[in-house]
Short mmCIF file of C-alpha atoms in Angstrom, two decimals:
data_model
loop_
_atom_site.label_atom_id
_atom_site.label_comp_id
_atom_site.label_asym_id
_atom_site.label_seq_id
_atom_site.Cartn_x
_atom_site.Cartn_y
_atom_site.Cartn_z
CA MET Q 103 279.29 -25.82 73.55
CA PRO Q 104 280.87 -27.88 70.77
CA GLY Q 105 278.94 -27.92 67.55
CA LEU Q 106 278.79 -28.34 63.84
CA THR Q 107 279.99 -25.26 61.99
CA ILE Q 108 280.70 -24.22 58.41
CA GLY Q 109 283.16 -26.51 56.64
CA ASP Q 110 282.23 -29.51 58.81
CA THR Q 111 280.71 -32.67 57.34
CA VAL Q 112 277.13 -33.20 58.51
CA PRO Q 113 276.97 -36.41 60.59
CA ASN Q 114 275.38 -39.22 58.60
CA LEU Q 115 272.50 -39.83 61.01
CA GLU Q 116 269.56 -42.11 60.28
CA LEU Q 117 266.23 -40.96 61.68
CA ASP Q 118 262.50 -41.48 61.32
CA SER Q 119 260.66 -38.86 59.35
CA THR Q 120 257.26 -38.07 57.88
CA HIS Q 121 258.57 -39.88 54.76
CA GLY Q 122 259.92 -42.98 56.59
CA ARG Q 123 263.55 -43.65 57.58
CA ILE Q 124 266.05 -41.14 56.20
CA ARG Q 125 269.84 -41.36 56.22
CA ILE Q 126 271.09 -37.80 55.88
CA HIS Q 127 273.94 -38.40 53.40
CA ASP Q 128 271.69 -40.52 51.16
CA PHE Q 129 269.08 -37.78 51.25
CA VAL Q 130 271.68 -35.13 50.28
CA GLY Q 131 272.98 -37.24 47.38
CA ASP Q 132 274.35 -34.83 44.75
CA SER Q 133 272.18 -31.89 45.81
CA TYR Q 134 272.29 -28.90 48.06
CA VAL Q 135 270.03 -29.42 51.07
CA ILE Q 136 268.52 -26.98 53.53
CA LEU Q 137 268.47 -28.80 56.87
CA PHE Q 138 266.50 -26.76 59.38
CA SER Q 139 265.21 -27.28 62.90
CA HIS Q 140 262.22 -25.90 64.77
CA PRO Q 141 261.61 -25.90 68.54
CA ALA Q 142 258.35 -27.88 68.63
CA ASP Q 143 255.27 -28.97 66.69
CA PHE Q 144 252.01 -27.11 67.40
CA THR Q 145 253.76 -23.86 68.36
CA PRO Q 146 253.18 -20.48 66.74
CA VAL Q 147 256.38 -19.31 65.03
CA CYS Q 148 257.21 -22.83 63.85
CA THR Q 149 253.83 -23.10 62.13
CA THR Q 150 254.42 -19.86 60.22
CA GLU Q 151 257.94 -20.98 59.25
CA MET Q 152 256.86 -24.40 58.03
CA ALA Q 153 254.07 -22.85 55.97
CA SER Q 154 256.50 -20.31 54.55
CA MET Q 155 259.03 -23.01 53.66
CA ALA Q 156 256.25 -24.97 51.94
CA GLN Q 157 255.35 -21.85 49.94
CA TYR Q 158 258.98 -21.33 48.88
CA ALA Q 159 259.54 -25.05 48.15
CA ALA Q 160 258.97 -24.64 44.40
CA GLU Q 161 261.67 -21.92 44.26
CA PHE Q 162 264.16 -24.19 46.00
CA GLU Q 163 263.19 -27.15 43.80
CA LYS Q 164 263.79 -25.04 40.65
CA ARG Q 165 267.36 -24.59 41.89
CA GLY Q 166 267.76 -28.32 42.65
CA VAL Q 167 267.79 -27.67 46.41
CA LYS Q 168 266.01 -30.10 48.77
CA LEU Q 169 264.39 -29.24 52.10
CA LEU Q 170 264.66 -31.32 55.27
CA GLY Q 171 263.05 -30.24 58.55
CA ILE Q 172 263.79 -31.64 62.02
CA SER Q 173 262.49 -31.33 65.57
CA CYS Q 174 262.25 -33.51 68.67
CA ASP Q 175 258.60 -34.48 68.16
CA ASP Q 176 257.86 -37.88 66.64
CA ALA Q 177 256.75 -38.48 63.07
CA ALA Q 178 253.11 -39.09 64.11
CA SER Q 179 253.03 -35.66 65.77
CA HIS Q 180 254.60 -34.04 62.68
CA LYS Q 181 251.90 -35.62 60.47
CA GLU Q 182 249.06 -34.29 62.65
CA TRP Q 183 250.71 -30.85 62.77
CA ILE Q 184 251.05 -30.69 58.97
CA LYS Q 185 247.21 -30.51 58.85
CA ASP Q 186 247.41 -27.27 60.87
CA ILE Q 187 250.21 -25.88 58.70
CA GLU Q 188 248.31 -26.53 55.47
CA ALA Q 189 245.10 -25.08 56.95
CA TYR Q 190 246.99 -21.95 58.04
CA LYS Q 191 247.95 -21.20 54.43
CA PRO Q 192 245.11 -22.66 52.36
CA GLY Q 193 246.32 -24.17 49.10
CA THR Q 194 249.81 -24.88 50.49
CA LYS Q 195 251.06 -28.47 50.46
CA LEU Q 196 253.94 -29.41 52.74
CA THR Q 197 255.79 -32.03 50.67
CA TYR Q 198 259.28 -32.02 52.22
CA PRO Q 199 260.16 -34.54 54.97
CA ILE Q 200 260.44 -33.59 58.65
CA LEU Q 201 262.88 -35.69 60.69
CA ALA Q 202 261.95 -36.90 64.18
CA ASP Q 203 264.56 -36.74 66.94
CA PRO Q 204 262.72 -37.71 70.15
CA ASP Q 205 266.04 -38.82 71.75
CA ARG Q 206 267.45 -35.29 71.19
CA ASP Q 207 270.78 -36.71 70.13
CA ALA Q 208 270.67 -35.51 66.52
CA ILE Q 209 269.96 -31.89 67.45
CA LYS Q 210 273.07 -31.91 69.66
CA GLN Q 211 275.25 -33.31 66.88
CA LEU Q 212 273.78 -30.80 64.42
CA ASN Q 213 274.37 -27.76 66.71
CA MET Q 214 270.64 -27.12 66.88
CA VAL Q 215 270.09 -26.86 70.65
CA ASP Q 216 268.57 -23.67 72.05
CA PRO Q 217 270.01 -23.31 75.57
CA ASP Q 218 267.16 -20.99 76.62
CA GLU Q 219 264.21 -23.07 75.41
CA LYS Q 220 263.05 -26.02 77.48
CA ASP Q 221 259.96 -28.21 77.33
CA ALA Q 222 257.60 -29.00 80.28
CA GLU Q 223 260.14 -31.57 81.54
CA GLY Q 224 262.95 -29.01 81.49
CA VAL Q 225 264.70 -30.64 78.54
CA ASN Q 226 266.29 -28.39 75.92
CA LEU Q 227 264.42 -27.81 72.68
CA PRO Q 228 265.96 -27.11 69.27
CA SER Q 229 266.74 -23.58 68.13
CA ARG Q 230 265.78 -22.29 64.68
CA THR Q 231 269.00 -23.47 63.09
CA LEU Q 232 269.36 -23.74 59.35
CA HIS Q 233 272.35 -25.30 57.61
CA ILE Q 234 272.84 -25.18 53.86
CA VAL Q 235 274.62 -28.47 53.11
CA GLY Q 236 276.50 -28.97 49.84
CA PRO Q 237 276.67 -32.08 47.62
CA ASP Q 238 279.98 -32.82 49.42
CA LYS Q 239 277.90 -33.19 52.65
CA LYS Q 240 279.64 -30.15 54.18
CA VAL Q 241 277.97 -27.18 55.83
CA LYS Q 242 278.31 -24.16 53.52
CA LEU Q 243 276.37 -21.59 55.55
CA SER Q 244 274.47 -21.57 58.86
CA PHE Q 245 271.79 -19.41 60.45
CA LEU Q 246 271.17 -19.81 64.17
CA TYR Q 247 268.05 -17.98 65.33
CA PRO Q 248 266.54 -18.22 68.80
CA ALA Q 249 262.94 -19.37 69.37
CA CYS Q 250 261.62 -15.79 69.41
CA THR Q 251 262.72 -14.93 65.88
CA GLY Q 252 261.17 -16.56 62.82
CA ARG Q 253 263.55 -16.89 59.89
CA ASN Q 254 263.40 -14.97 56.61
CA MET Q 255 262.91 -17.28 53.64
CA ASP Q 256 263.90 -14.50 51.20
CA GLU Q 257 267.32 -14.41 52.84
CA VAL Q 258 267.58 -18.21 52.66
CA LEU Q 259 266.78 -18.06 48.95
CA ARG Q 260 269.25 -15.18 48.40
CA ALA Q 261 271.99 -17.16 50.19
CA VAL Q 262 271.27 -20.23 48.05
CA ASP Q 263 271.47 -18.13 44.88
CA SER Q 264 274.78 -16.68 46.04
CA LEU Q 265 276.29 -20.11 46.82
CA LEU Q 266 275.16 -21.47 43.44
CA VAL Q 267 276.50 -18.52 41.42
CA ALA Q 268 279.79 -18.59 43.36
CA ALA Q 269 280.20 -22.33 42.81
CA LYS Q 270 279.50 -22.02 39.07
CA HIS Q 271 281.68 -18.97 38.27
CA LYS Q 272 284.83 -17.84 40.08
CA VAL Q 273 282.99 -14.99 41.76
CA ALA Q 274 281.56 -13.85 45.07
CA THR Q 275 278.50 -11.74 45.84
CA PRO Q 276 278.78 -8.35 47.56
CA ALA Q 277 276.81 -7.16 50.60
CA ASN Q 278 273.03 -7.05 50.05
CA TRP Q 279 273.41 -8.67 46.60
CA LYS Q 280 270.33 -9.89 44.75
CA PRO Q 281 270.24 -12.18 41.69
CA GLY Q 282 270.84 -10.19 38.50
CA GLU Q 283 273.06 -7.63 40.21
CA CYS Q 284 276.82 -7.37 39.69
CA VAL Q 285 279.11 -9.90 41.35
CA VAL Q 286 282.76 -9.44 42.32
CA ILE Q 287 285.76 -11.33 40.97
CA SER Q 288 287.69 -13.38 43.55
CA PRO Q 289 291.06 -11.96 44.69
CA GLY Q 290 292.82 -15.15 43.55
CA VAL Q 291 291.99 -14.37 39.90
CA SER Q 292 294.54 -12.07 38.17
CA ASP Q 293 293.40 -9.33 35.80
CA GLU Q 294 294.83 -11.38 32.92
CA GLU Q 295 292.82 -14.44 33.90
CA ALA Q 296 289.76 -12.29 34.54
CA LYS Q 297 289.88 -10.96 30.98
CA LYS Q 298 289.66 -14.54 29.67
CA MET Q 299 287.13 -15.75 32.22
CA PHE Q 300 284.80 -12.76 31.84
CA PRO Q 301 284.82 -11.74 28.13
CA GLN Q 302 281.87 -9.49 28.98
CA GLY Q 303 284.44 -7.33 30.81
CA PHE Q 304 284.70 -6.06 34.36
CA GLN Q 305 284.97 -2.72 36.17
CA THR Q 306 287.64 -2.08 38.77
CA ALA Q 307 286.74 0.40 41.51
CA ASP Q 308 289.25 3.26 41.73
CA LEU Q 309 290.18 3.33 45.44
CA PRO Q 310 292.88 5.28 47.33
CA SER Q 311 295.05 2.17 47.88
CA LYS Q 312 295.24 1.61 44.06
CA LYS Q 313 295.32 -2.13 44.79
CA GLY Q 314 292.67 -2.88 42.15
CA TYR Q 315 291.00 -5.64 44.15
CA LEU Q 316 287.36 -4.57 43.83
CA ARG Q 317 286.29 -5.77 40.38
CA PHE Q 318 282.63 -6.01 39.38
CA THR Q 319 281.21 -8.07 36.55
CA LYS Q 320 277.91 -9.63 35.43
CA VAL Q 321 277.50 -13.40 35.08
CA MET S 229 285.08 -28.13 65.35
CA PRO S 230 284.23 -26.68 68.77
CA GLY S 231 282.81 -23.21 68.70
CA LEU S 232 280.76 -20.49 70.22
CA THR S 233 277.06 -20.91 69.61
CA ILE S 234 273.79 -19.27 70.68
CA GLY S 235 273.37 -19.11 74.43
CA ASP S 236 277.13 -19.10 75.09
CA THR S 237 278.88 -16.19 76.77
CA VAL S 238 281.25 -14.39 74.41
CA PRO S 239 284.83 -14.76 75.71
CA ASN S 240 286.05 -11.56 77.32
CA LEU S 241 289.01 -11.04 74.99
CA GLU S 242 291.12 -7.92 74.92
CA LEU S 243 292.42 -6.90 71.51
CA ASP S 244 293.85 -3.97 69.61
CA SER S 245 291.45 -2.11 67.36
CA THR S 246 291.17 0.96 65.20
CA HIS S 247 289.94 2.70 68.40
CA GLY S 248 292.74 1.40 70.69
CA ARG S 249 292.57 -1.57 73.10
CA ILE S 250 289.09 -3.03 73.52
CA ARG S 251 287.92 -5.57 76.09
CA ILE S 252 284.83 -7.19 74.60
CA HIS S 253 282.65 -7.29 77.76
CA ASP S 254 283.46 -3.66 78.57
CA PHE S 255 282.57 -2.70 75.02
CA VAL S 256 279.23 -4.56 75.25
CA GLY S 257 278.33 -2.89 78.56
CA ASP S 258 274.54 -2.75 78.78
CA SER S 259 273.96 -2.80 75.03
CA TYR S 260 273.33 -5.23 72.24
CA VAL S 261 276.40 -5.58 70.05
CA ILE S 262 276.84 -6.89 66.52
CA LEU S 263 280.23 -8.61 66.50
CA PHE S 264 281.16 -9.51 62.93
CA SER S 265 284.22 -10.86 61.17
CA HIS S 266 285.52 -10.48 57.63
CA PRO S 267 288.16 -12.60 55.86
CA ALA S 268 290.71 -9.88 55.07
CA ASP S 269 291.28 -6.15 54.55
CA PHE S 270 291.62 -4.94 50.95
CA THR S 271 289.40 -7.70 49.54
CA PRO S 272 286.27 -7.17 47.46
CA VAL S 273 283.24 -8.52 49.36
CA CYS S 274 284.62 -7.29 52.70
CA THR S 275 284.87 -3.76 51.35
CA THR S 276 281.23 -3.78 50.23
CA GLU S 277 280.14 -5.22 53.60
CA MET S 278 282.07 -2.70 55.67
CA ALA S 279 280.68 0.18 53.61
CA SER S 280 277.18 -1.25 53.95
CA MET S 281 277.56 -1.61 57.73
CA ALA S 282 278.77 1.99 57.90
CA GLN S 283 275.69 3.08 55.94
CA TYR S 284 273.38 1.17 58.32
CA ALA S 285 275.26 2.32 61.46
CA ALA S 286 272.77 5.12 62.19
CA GLU S 287 269.87 2.62 62.14
CA PHE S 288 271.66 0.38 64.63
CA GLU S 289 272.61 3.35 66.80
CA LYS S 290 268.95 4.48 66.92
CA ARG S 291 268.17 1.09 68.46
CA GLY S 292 271.06 1.33 70.96
CA VAL S 293 273.01 -1.39 69.15
CA LYS S 294 276.81 -1.08 68.79
CA LEU S 295 278.93 -2.47 65.94
CA LEU S 296 282.28 -4.21 66.35
CA GLY S 297 284.20 -5.64 63.39
CA ILE S 298 287.12 -8.08 63.52
CA SER S 299 289.65 -9.68 61.18
CA CYS S 300 293.21 -10.99 61.36
CA ASP S 301 294.83 -7.88 59.87
CA ASP S 302 296.43 -5.40 62.23
CA ALA S 303 294.94 -2.05 63.26
CA ALA S 304 297.30 -0.10 60.95
CA SER S 305 296.05 -2.11 57.97
CA HIS S 306 292.42 -1.56 59.02
CA LYS S 307 293.03 2.20 59.16
CA GLU S 308 294.51 2.28 55.65
CA TRP S 309 291.68 0.13 54.35
CA ILE S 310 289.01 2.42 55.84
CA LYS S 311 290.15 5.06 53.31
CA ASP S 312 289.18 2.65 50.52
CA ILE S 313 285.84 1.81 52.16
CA GLU S 314 284.88 5.47 52.57
CA ALA S 315 285.97 6.24 48.99
CA TYR S 316 283.89 3.33 47.68
CA LYS S 317 280.71 4.92 49.12
CA PRO S 318 281.39 8.67 49.06
CA GLY S 319 279.91 10.47 52.04
CA THR S 320 280.05 7.36 54.25
CA LYS S 321 282.04 7.52 57.49
CA LEU S 322 283.11 4.28 59.14
CA THR S 323 282.94 5.14 62.84
CA TYR S 324 282.70 1.72 64.50
CA PRO S 325 285.87 -0.03 65.74
CA ILE S 326 287.48 -2.97 63.93
CA LEU S 327 289.36 -5.42 66.16
CA ALA S 328 292.75 -6.80 65.10
CA ASP S 329 293.49 -10.49 65.64
CA PRO S 330 296.86 -11.12 63.95
CA ASP S 331 297.44 -14.15 66.24
CA ARG S 332 294.20 -15.74 64.95
CA ASP S 333 293.31 -16.91 68.43
CA ALA S 334 290.22 -14.72 68.89
CA ILE S 335 288.59 -15.88 65.64
CA LYS S 336 288.92 -19.50 66.84
CA GLN S 337 287.33 -18.71 70.20
CA LEU S 338 284.57 -16.75 68.47
CA ASN S 339 283.75 -19.55 65.95
CA MET S 340 284.72 -17.31 63.06
CA VAL S 341 287.15 -19.54 61.15
CA ASP S 342 286.42 -20.35 57.52
CA PRO S 343 287.94 -23.80 56.90
CA ASP S 344 288.01 -23.22 53.13
CA GLU S 345 289.70 -19.80 53.09
CA LYS S 346 293.44 -19.60 53.57
CA ASP S 347 295.93 -16.77 53.12
CA ALA S 348 299.17 -16.93 51.07
CA GLU S 349 300.86 -18.80 53.96
CA GLY S 350 298.09 -21.40 54.06
CA VAL S 351 296.69 -20.14 57.36
CA ASN S 352 292.92 -20.08 57.82
CA LEU S 353 291.11 -16.78 57.43
CA PRO S 354 287.91 -15.74 59.19
CA SER S 355 284.50 -16.48 57.73
CA ARG S 356 281.75 -13.85 57.51
CA THR S 357 280.39 -14.65 60.95
CA LEU S 358 278.05 -12.29 62.74
CA HIS S 359 276.96 -12.74 66.36
CA ILE S 360 274.30 -10.57 67.96
CA VAL S 361 275.44 -10.37 71.59
CA GLY S 362 273.02 -9.28 74.34
CA PRO S 363 273.67 -7.04 77.36
CA ASP S 364 274.18 -10.30 79.32
CA LYS S 365 277.22 -10.96 77.04
CA LYS S 366 275.51 -14.02 75.56
CA VAL S 367 275.12 -14.83 71.87
CA LYS S 368 271.47 -14.36 70.90
CA LEU S 369 271.69 -15.13 67.17
CA SER S 370 274.46 -16.07 64.73
CA PHE S 371 274.95 -15.92 60.98
CA LEU S 372 277.83 -17.89 59.49
CA TYR S 373 278.41 -17.06 55.82
CA PRO S 374 281.34 -18.29 53.73
CA ALA S 375 283.76 -15.91 52.01
CA CYS S 376 281.80 -16.05 48.72
CA THR S 377 278.57 -14.65 50.15
CA GLY S 378 278.27 -11.08 51.38
CA ARG S 379 275.78 -10.63 54.19
CA ASN S 380 272.43 -8.85 54.02
CA MET S 381 272.28 -5.86 56.35
CA ASP S 382 268.48 -5.67 56.01
CA GLU S 383 268.25 -9.14 57.53
CA VAL S 384 270.63 -8.14 60.33
CA LEU S 385 268.44 -5.12 61.09
CA ARG S 386 265.25 -7.24 60.92
CA ALA S 387 266.77 -9.76 63.35
CA VAL S 388 267.76 -6.97 65.75
CA ASP S 389 264.23 -5.56 65.63
CA SER S 390 262.80 -9.00 66.35
CA LEU S 391 265.12 -9.59 69.33
CA LEU S 392 264.28 -6.17 70.76
CA VAL S 393 260.50 -6.54 70.38
CA ALA S 394 260.62 -10.08 71.81
CA ALA S 395 262.69 -8.95 74.81
CA LYS S 396 260.33 -6.05 75.52
CA HIS S 397 256.95 -7.84 75.14
CA LYS S 398 256.22 -11.52 75.74
CA VAL S 399 256.02 -12.20 72.02
CA ALA S 400 257.87 -13.78 69.12
CA THR S 401 257.98 -12.80 65.46
CA PRO S 402 256.67 -15.09 62.71
CA ALA S 403 258.51 -16.14 59.54
CA ASN S 404 259.42 -13.22 57.24
CA TRP S 405 258.17 -10.70 59.84
CA LYS S 406 258.92 -7.01 59.38
CA PRO S 407 258.56 -4.24 62.00
CA GLY S 408 254.95 -3.06 62.21
CA GLU S 409 253.50 -6.44 61.26
CA CYS S 410 251.66 -8.74 63.69
CA VAL S 411 253.65 -10.70 66.26
CA VAL S 412 252.67 -13.98 67.92
CA ILE S 413 252.04 -14.58 71.62
CA SER S 414 254.42 -17.05 73.29
CA PRO S 415 252.98 -20.52 74.05
CA GLY S 416 253.79 -20.09 77.77
CA VAL S 417 251.21 -17.27 78.05
CA SER S 418 247.65 -18.50 78.78
CA ASP S 419 244.66 -16.89 77.05
CA GLU S 420 243.68 -15.33 80.41
CA GLU S 421 247.13 -13.78 80.83
CA ALA S 422 247.15 -12.71 77.19
CA LYS S 423 243.91 -10.76 77.68
CA LYS S 424 245.59 -8.74 80.43
CA MET S 425 248.95 -8.39 78.69
CA PHE S 426 247.48 -7.38 75.33
CA PRO S 427 244.43 -5.17 76.00
CA GLN S 428 244.47 -4.36 72.28
CA GLY S 429 243.24 -7.96 71.79
CA PHE S 430 244.56 -10.88 69.80
CA GLN S 431 243.36 -13.22 67.05
CA THR S 432 243.64 -16.99 67.38
CA ALA S 433 244.02 -18.93 64.12
CA ASP S 434 241.34 -21.59 63.72
CA LEU S 435 243.34 -24.73 62.92
CA PRO S 436 242.28 -28.40 62.63
CA SER S 437 243.99 -29.38 65.93
CA LYS S 438 241.86 -26.79 67.81
CA LYS S 439 244.85 -26.27 70.13
CA GLY S 440 244.58 -22.48 69.90
CA TYR S 441 248.34 -21.91 69.97
CA LEU S 442 248.69 -19.51 67.03
CA ARG S 443 247.66 -16.12 68.41
CA PHE S 444 248.47 -12.88 66.61
CA THR S 445 248.56 -9.40 68.12
CA LYS S 446 250.08 -5.98 67.45
CA VAL S 447 252.59 -4.40 69.87
#
């Protein structure tokens, strides 16, 4: 199936939402945006995910990252469902918009269709897809989970932190990295350049190939 | 860009690897397989990821899940690089095969191209894509990370555990779920059926809609 993937520009769709009409590119503006789908309102995993996203919203906001949900239910349904979500986690307020795609055209364009999940009419529902979209409107990272598997908001937050630190410094983050841990210097940066860019110094792993490509630093 | 997504059958490609010729469907057999790409041998993040995967290999094996790496370097390069990976984490043995795709055709078919990462000749490198493929040869879940962001093997393991528990019982796992925590009963299961299927009982969340769809149990 064709579909949006990393590096692609998110289509500039205009849809209804719980906050009125939203045009995706206008919503993104100069920010990073987490655009994420859920199969259906008033279903179990989706309720836990929406509540979890609402609980993590302040962390994303601190980083200047906006949240934007989407499913194929209409905005009126979303609004009724939000009452359930907020009751499920008392004290939580769901303040981010949820797009409505009753025509199921947007979820196709956004590569958010779950081929195994159908509604009572046999029409495909969205998967648990999550795209991190950059200020350039391009997809930086995507998670595609099936209906049975609720996402992990800690991993979403970790991925956001990695993208932000990589965009700010000329670095990348190793496997299982967490904020505060060492990062690695990109292969395109020579040792000479690295000395200027990272006056705090860096450590090169001594490996059998002696190629000197694995250089750790703190930023 | 067109690309493989969840629900699609993985193309049955035959490629060289560090373990000789491999035909993907034969390799999958009746197992779940984690098929994952890395941009290039002898690069920093990839080395940390490969070492991390090797360290987690026993956990995946316990669950009957096989690992299969891929990049555009040839098998001879992979074999040299493995010496670096094992030296980076002393005591670690990398025993899973790494496919070689020097023609860069497989990474296109597998939706593993990173549009922003090019080699010295300006040719696109693979992204950090990871597909969990089921025994039916279909993609169950996909992670698409850019070159700057090393993956999180704990999240890969958590996702595998969720897929396995969901396939075994008629359940799904809520947001941020970890093995041992409560699961939710699928909406397609009536309360009557649930009583038979889960003799251990279940708890229904009391929500404003009174729809009774959020039911937790232990499996």
